């Protein structure tokens, strides 16, 4: 329907659960990214990213209920994010998004946002 938002149009929570779970399978195997995650268990980080993306695309506001305003640039300050980290993050996300079975238009819209967001998280030139 014309009023349906992106979250519903792509399949709601199930779709975001699949994408973010696959993303963290890739992160767990990435030698640059894996050591950046403070916790041994990636499960809580997976929950936070999934809930953020669900909220961003028009789903429930559980992320902000639990974490407050996203302020993502500030929350990434403890981590050195240069071009290599950004590229690794986007590589993992590319695998995840490409395996989600989205329509071309939905995949393109989601990808455009993720590339923009990843670039906005850069806080180092090395
Ligand atoms: C948290 C790395 C980009 C969303 C984190 C954490 C790391 C990290 C190490 C801490 C794990 C945790 O405890 O949650 C990176 C790297 C990026 C990147 C290397 C490369 C560009 C992004 C982007 C988004 C995002 C583009 C959103 C589209 C989040 C969220 C959290 C998080 C929602 C949890 C924030 C919180 O509530 O504490 N990220 N990130 N990240 N990241 Fe990223």
PDB file of C-alpha atoms and ligand atoms in Angstrom:
ATOM      1  CA  UNK A   1       0.000   0.000   0.000  1.00  0.00           C
ATOM      2  CA  UNK A   2       1.182   3.589  -0.521  1.00  0.00           C
ATOM      3  CA  UNK A   3       1.356   4.201   3.218  1.00  0.00           C
ATOM      4  CA  UNK A   4       3.354   1.079   4.014  1.00  0.00           C
ATOM      5  CA  UNK A   5       6.816   1.992   5.260  1.00  0.00           C
ATOM      6  CA  UNK A   6      10.120   0.448   4.239  1.00  0.00           C
ATOM      7  CA  UNK A   7      10.261  -1.702   7.379  1.00  0.00           C
ATOM      8  CA  UNK A   8       6.967  -3.430   6.535  1.00  0.00           C
ATOM      9  CA  UNK A   9       7.618  -3.513   2.793  1.00  0.00           C
ATOM     10  CA  UNK A  10      10.815  -5.559   3.186  1.00  0.00           C
ATOM     11  CA  UNK A  11       9.230  -8.043   5.603  1.00  0.00           C
ATOM     12  CA  UNK A  12       9.549  -6.435   9.047  1.00  0.00           C
ATOM     13  CA  UNK A  13      11.567  -7.869  11.916  1.00  0.00           C
ATOM     14  CA  UNK A  14      12.291 -11.228  10.219  1.00  0.00           C
ATOM     15  CA  UNK A  15      14.181  -9.506   7.420  1.00  0.00           C
ATOM     16  CA  UNK A  16      16.247  -7.316   9.760  1.00  0.00           C
ATOM     17  CA  UNK A  17      16.956 -10.342  11.944  1.00  0.00           C
ATOM     18  CA  UNK A  18      18.310 -12.254   8.926  1.00  0.00           C
ATOM     19  CA  UNK A  19      20.424  -9.370   7.594  1.00  0.00           C
ATOM     20  CA  UNK A  20      22.022  -8.491  10.927  1.00  0.00           C
ATOM     21  CA  UNK A  21      22.606 -12.140  11.915  1.00  0.00           C
ATOM     22  CA  UNK A  22      24.458 -12.717   8.638  1.00  0.00           C
ATOM     23  CA  UNK A  23      26.389  -9.476   9.114  1.00  0.00           C
ATOM     24  CA  UNK A  24      27.725 -10.722  12.471  1.00  0.00           C
ATOM     25  CA  UNK A  25      28.665 -14.111  11.004  1.00  0.00           C
ATOM     26  CA  UNK A  26      30.914 -12.122   8.654  1.00  0.00           C
ATOM     27  CA  UNK A  27      32.215  -9.857  11.455  1.00  0.00           C
ATOM     28  CA  UNK A  28      33.102 -12.899  13.587  1.00  0.00           C
ATOM     29  CA  UNK A  29      35.369 -14.124  10.764  1.00  0.00           C
ATOM     30  CA  UNK A  30      36.912 -10.720   9.954  1.00  0.00           C
ATOM     31  CA  UNK A  31      40.390 -10.262  11.409  1.00  0.00           C
ATOM     32  CA  UNK A  32      40.209  -6.461  11.369  1.00  0.00           C
ATOM     33  CA  UNK A  33      36.691  -6.043  12.779  1.00  0.00           C
ATOM     34  CA  UNK A  34      36.386  -8.889  15.277  1.00  0.00           C
ATOM     35  CA  UNK A  35      39.030  -7.517  17.703  1.00  0.00           C
ATOM     36  CA  UNK A  36      37.254  -4.119  17.769  1.00  0.00           C
ATOM     37  CA  UNK A  37      34.202  -5.551  19.527  1.00  0.00           C
ATOM     38  CA  UNK A  38      34.682  -5.230  23.289  1.00  0.00           C
ATOM     39  CA  UNK A  39      32.550  -8.223  24.254  1.00  0.00           C
ATOM     40  CA  UNK A  40      33.386 -11.867  23.573  1.00  0.00           C
ATOM     41  CA  UNK A  41      29.690 -12.512  22.894  1.00  0.00           C
ATOM     42  CA  UNK A  42      28.587 -10.680  19.731  1.00  0.00           C
ATOM     43  CA  UNK A  43      24.916 -11.353  20.561  1.00  0.00           C
ATOM     44  CA  UNK A  44      24.260  -8.090  22.439  1.00  0.00           C
ATOM     45  CA  UNK A  45      25.932  -6.043  19.672  1.00  0.00           C
ATOM     46  CA  UNK A  46      23.785  -7.893  17.148  1.00  0.00           C
ATOM     47  CA  UNK A  47      20.652  -6.972  19.134  1.00  0.00           C
ATOM     48  CA  UNK A  48      21.634  -3.279  19.244  1.00  0.00           C
ATOM     49  CA  UNK A  49      22.352  -2.991  15.509  1.00  0.00           C
ATOM     50  CA  UNK A  50      19.174  -4.886  14.579  1.00  0.00           C
ATOM     51  CA  UNK A  51      16.985  -2.752  16.859  1.00  0.00           C
ATOM     52  CA  UNK A  52      18.598   0.457  15.567  1.00  0.00           C
ATOM     53  CA  UNK A  53      18.002  -0.456  11.908  1.00  0.00           C
ATOM     54  CA  UNK A  54      14.413  -1.566  12.614  1.00  0.00           C
ATOM     55  CA  UNK A  55      13.716   1.792  14.258  1.00  0.00           C
ATOM     56  CA  UNK A  56      15.455   3.788  11.527  1.00  0.00           C
ATOM     57  CA  UNK A  57      13.328   2.191   8.792  1.00  0.00           C
ATOM     58  CA  UNK A  58       9.992   2.709  10.534  1.00  0.00           C
ATOM     59  CA  UNK A  59       9.659  -0.273  12.872  1.00  0.00           C
ATOM     60  CA  UNK A  60       9.246  -0.302  16.661  1.00  0.00           C
ATOM     61  CA  UNK A  61      11.260   2.195  18.767  1.00  0.00           C
ATOM     62  CA  UNK A  62      12.722  -0.461  21.034  1.00  0.00           C
ATOM     63  CA  UNK A  63      16.254   0.765  20.303  1.00  0.00           C
ATOM     64  CA  UNK A  64      15.651   4.224  21.786  1.00  0.00           C
ATOM     65  CA  UNK A  65      13.550   2.807  24.629  1.00  0.00           C
ATOM     66  CA  UNK A  66      16.627   0.798  25.663  1.00  0.00           C
ATOM     67  CA  UNK A  67      19.529   3.014  24.550  1.00  0.00           C
ATOM     68  CA  UNK A  68      18.194   6.574  24.265  1.00  0.00           C
ATOM     69  CA  UNK A  69      19.030   8.846  21.322  1.00  0.00           C
ATOM     70  CA  UNK A  70      21.236   6.921  18.867  1.00  0.00           C
ATOM     71  CA  UNK A  71      24.081   9.537  18.611  1.00  0.00           C
ATOM     72  CA  UNK A  72      25.958   6.972  16.544  1.00  0.00           C
ATOM     73  CA  UNK A  73      29.010   9.090  15.727  1.00  0.00           C
ATOM     74  CA  UNK A  74      29.540   9.703  19.427  1.00  0.00           C
ATOM     75  CA  UNK A  75      29.040   6.035  20.314  1.00  0.00           C
ATOM     76  CA  UNK A  76      31.697   5.065  17.746  1.00  0.00           C
ATOM     77  CA  UNK A  77      34.302   7.512  19.080  1.00  0.00           C
ATOM     78  CA  UNK A  78      36.014   4.816  21.220  1.00  0.00           C
ATOM     79  CA  UNK A  79      36.792   2.855  18.053  1.00  0.00           C
ATOM     80  CA  UNK A  80      39.293   3.854  15.368  1.00  0.00           C
ATOM     81  CA  UNK A  81      37.283   3.829  12.152  1.00  0.00           C
ATOM     82  CA  UNK A  82      39.442   4.591   9.129  1.00  0.00           C
ATOM     83  CA  UNK A  83      38.922   3.633   5.485  1.00  0.00           C
ATOM     84  CA  UNK A  84      40.008   0.030   6.135  1.00  0.00           C
ATOM     85  CA  UNK A  85      37.512  -0.482   8.963  1.00  0.00           C
ATOM     86  CA  UNK A  86      34.755   1.162   6.918  1.00  0.00           C
ATOM     87  CA  UNK A  87      35.531  -1.056   3.936  1.00  0.00           C
ATOM     88  CA  UNK A  88      35.531  -4.185   6.111  1.00  0.00           C
ATOM     89  CA  UNK A  89      32.202  -3.184   7.696  1.00  0.00           C
ATOM     90  CA  UNK A  90      30.667  -2.560   4.276  1.00  0.00           C
ATOM     91  CA  UNK A  91      32.022  -5.855   2.925  1.00  0.00           C
ATOM     92  CA  UNK A  92      30.312  -7.749   5.758  1.00  0.00           C
ATOM     93  CA  UNK A  93      27.119  -5.768   5.251  1.00  0.00           C
ATOM     94  CA  UNK A  94      27.208  -6.328   1.494  1.00  0.00           C
ATOM     95  CA  UNK A  95      27.210 -10.102   1.980  1.00  0.00           C
ATOM     96  CA  UNK A  96      24.334  -9.780   4.450  1.00  0.00           C
ATOM     97  CA  UNK A  97      22.201  -7.485   2.290  1.00  0.00           C
ATOM     98  CA  UNK A  98      22.831  -9.464  -0.896  1.00  0.00           C
ATOM     99  CA  UNK A  99      21.700 -12.688   0.790  1.00  0.00           C
ATOM    100  CA  UNK A 100      18.434 -11.218   2.128  1.00  0.00           C
ATOM    101  CA  UNK A 101      16.337 -11.768  -0.995  1.00  0.00           C
ATOM    102  CA  UNK A 102      15.184  -8.151  -1.312  1.00  0.00           C
ATOM    103  CA  UNK A 103      13.838  -6.628  -4.507  1.00  0.00           C
ATOM    104  CA  UNK A 104      16.393  -4.619  -6.500  1.00  0.00           C
ATOM    105  CA  UNK A 105      14.746  -1.338  -5.504  1.00  0.00           C
ATOM    106  CA  UNK A 106      14.694  -2.195  -1.795  1.00  0.00           C
ATOM    107  CA  UNK A 107      18.263  -3.507  -1.871  1.00  0.00           C
ATOM    108  CA  UNK A 108      19.470  -0.339  -3.630  1.00  0.00           C
ATOM    109  CA  UNK A 109      17.736   1.952  -1.128  1.00  0.00           C
ATOM    110  CA  UNK A 110      19.051   0.050   1.872  1.00  0.00           C
ATOM    111  CA  UNK A 111      22.571  -0.063   0.425  1.00  0.00           C
ATOM    112  CA  UNK A 112      22.660   3.649  -0.371  1.00  0.00           C
ATOM    113  CA  UNK A 113      21.809   4.411   3.261  1.00  0.00           C
ATOM    114  CA  UNK A 114      24.369   1.954   4.682  1.00  0.00           C
ATOM    115  CA  UNK A 115      27.189   3.360   2.521  1.00  0.00           C
ATOM    116  CA  UNK A 116      26.316   6.906   3.574  1.00  0.00           C
ATOM    117  CA  UNK A 117      26.076   5.889   7.248  1.00  0.00           C
ATOM    118  CA  UNK A 118      29.395   4.005   7.143  1.00  0.00           C
ATOM    119  CA  UNK A 119      31.135   7.025   5.625  1.00  0.00           C
ATOM    120  CA  UNK A 120      29.661   9.283   8.287  1.00  0.00           C
ATOM    121  CA  UNK A 121      31.215   7.051  10.991  1.00  0.00           C
ATOM    122  CA  UNK A 122      34.809   7.687   9.801  1.00  0.00           C
ATOM    123  CA  UNK A 123      36.879   9.233  12.601  1.00  0.00           C
ATOM    124  CA  UNK A 124      40.425   8.446  11.454  1.00  0.00           C
ATOM    125  CA  UNK A 125      42.471   8.762   8.263  1.00  0.00           C
ATOM    126  CA  UNK A 126      44.596   5.682   8.938  1.00  0.00           C
TER     127      UNK A 126
HETATM  128  C1  LIG B   1      28.192  -0.293  17.848  1.00  0.00           C
HETATM  129  C2  LIG B   1      31.951  -0.762  14.845  1.00  0.00           C
HETATM  130  C3  LIG B   1      29.443   1.464  11.377  1.00  0.00           C
HETATM  131  C4  LIG B   1      25.470   1.067  14.094  1.00  0.00           C
HETATM  132  C5  LIG B   1      29.441  -0.594  17.330  1.00  0.00           C
HETATM  133  C6  LIG B   1      30.522  -1.196  18.088  1.00  0.00           C
HETATM  134  C7  LIG B   1      31.563  -1.330  17.240  1.00  0.00           C
HETATM  135  C8  LIG B   1      31.164  -0.816  15.959  1.00  0.00           C
HETATM  136  C9  LIG B   1      32.941  -1.931  17.553  1.00  0.00           C
HETATM  137  C10 LIG B   1      30.441  -1.609  19.560  1.00  0.00           C
HETATM  138  C11 LIG B   1      29.704  -2.911  19.683  1.00  0.00           C
HETATM  139  C12 LIG B   1      28.552  -2.829  20.654  1.00  0.00           C
HETATM  140  O1  LIG B   1      28.803  -3.041  21.829  1.00  0.00           O
HETATM  141  O2  LIG B   1      27.400  -2.558  20.243  1.00  0.00           O
HETATM  142  C13 LIG B   1      31.608  -0.161  13.645  1.00  0.00           C
HETATM  143  C14 LIG B   1      32.513  -0.001  12.514  1.00  0.00           C
HETATM  144  C15 LIG B   1      31.830   0.647  11.545  1.00  0.00           C
HETATM  145  C16 LIG B   1      30.471   0.873  12.056  1.00  0.00           C
HETATM  146  C17 LIG B   1      33.969  -0.475  12.426  1.00  0.00           C
HETATM  147  C18 LIG B   1      32.400   1.035  10.192  1.00  0.00           C
HETATM  148  C19 LIG B   1      31.997   2.076   9.491  1.00  0.00           C
HETATM  149  C20 LIG B   1      28.134   1.512  11.786  1.00  0.00           C
HETATM  150  C21 LIG B   1      27.030   1.967  10.987  1.00  0.00           C
HETATM  151  C22 LIG B   1      25.904   1.855  11.753  1.00  0.00           C
HETATM  152  C23 LIG B   1      26.311   1.321  13.035  1.00  0.00           C
HETATM  153  C24 LIG B   1      27.145   2.471   9.554  1.00  0.00           C
HETATM  154  C25 LIG B   1      24.477   2.191  11.443  1.00  0.00           C
HETATM  155  C26 LIG B   1      23.954   2.181  10.239  1.00  0.00           C
HETATM  156  C27 LIG B   1      25.870   0.696  15.347  1.00  0.00           C
HETATM  157  C28 LIG B   1      24.974   0.623  16.492  1.00  0.00           C
HETATM  158  C29 LIG B   1      25.764   0.266  17.591  1.00  0.00           C
HETATM  159  C30 LIG B   1      27.128   0.096  17.077  1.00  0.00           C
HETATM  160  C31 LIG B   1      23.475   0.897  16.503  1.00  0.00           C
HETATM  161  C32 LIG B   1      25.307   0.113  19.051  1.00  0.00           C
HETATM  162  C33 LIG B   1      25.248   1.507  19.677  1.00  0.00           C
HETATM  163  C34 LIG B   1      24.789   1.442  21.121  1.00  0.00           C
HETATM  164  O3  LIG B   1      23.569   1.496  21.350  1.00  0.00           O
HETATM  165  O4  LIG B   1      25.641   1.343  22.004  1.00  0.00           O
HETATM  166  N1  LIG B   1      29.860  -0.370  16.052  1.00  0.00           N
HETATM  167  N2  LIG B   1      30.401   0.367  13.334  1.00  0.00           N
HETATM  168  N3  LIG B   1      27.665   1.128  13.022  1.00  0.00           N
HETATM  169  N4  LIG B   1      27.141   0.383  15.749  1.00  0.00           N
HETATM  170 FE1  LIG B   1      28.760   0.384  14.550  1.00  0.00          FE
END
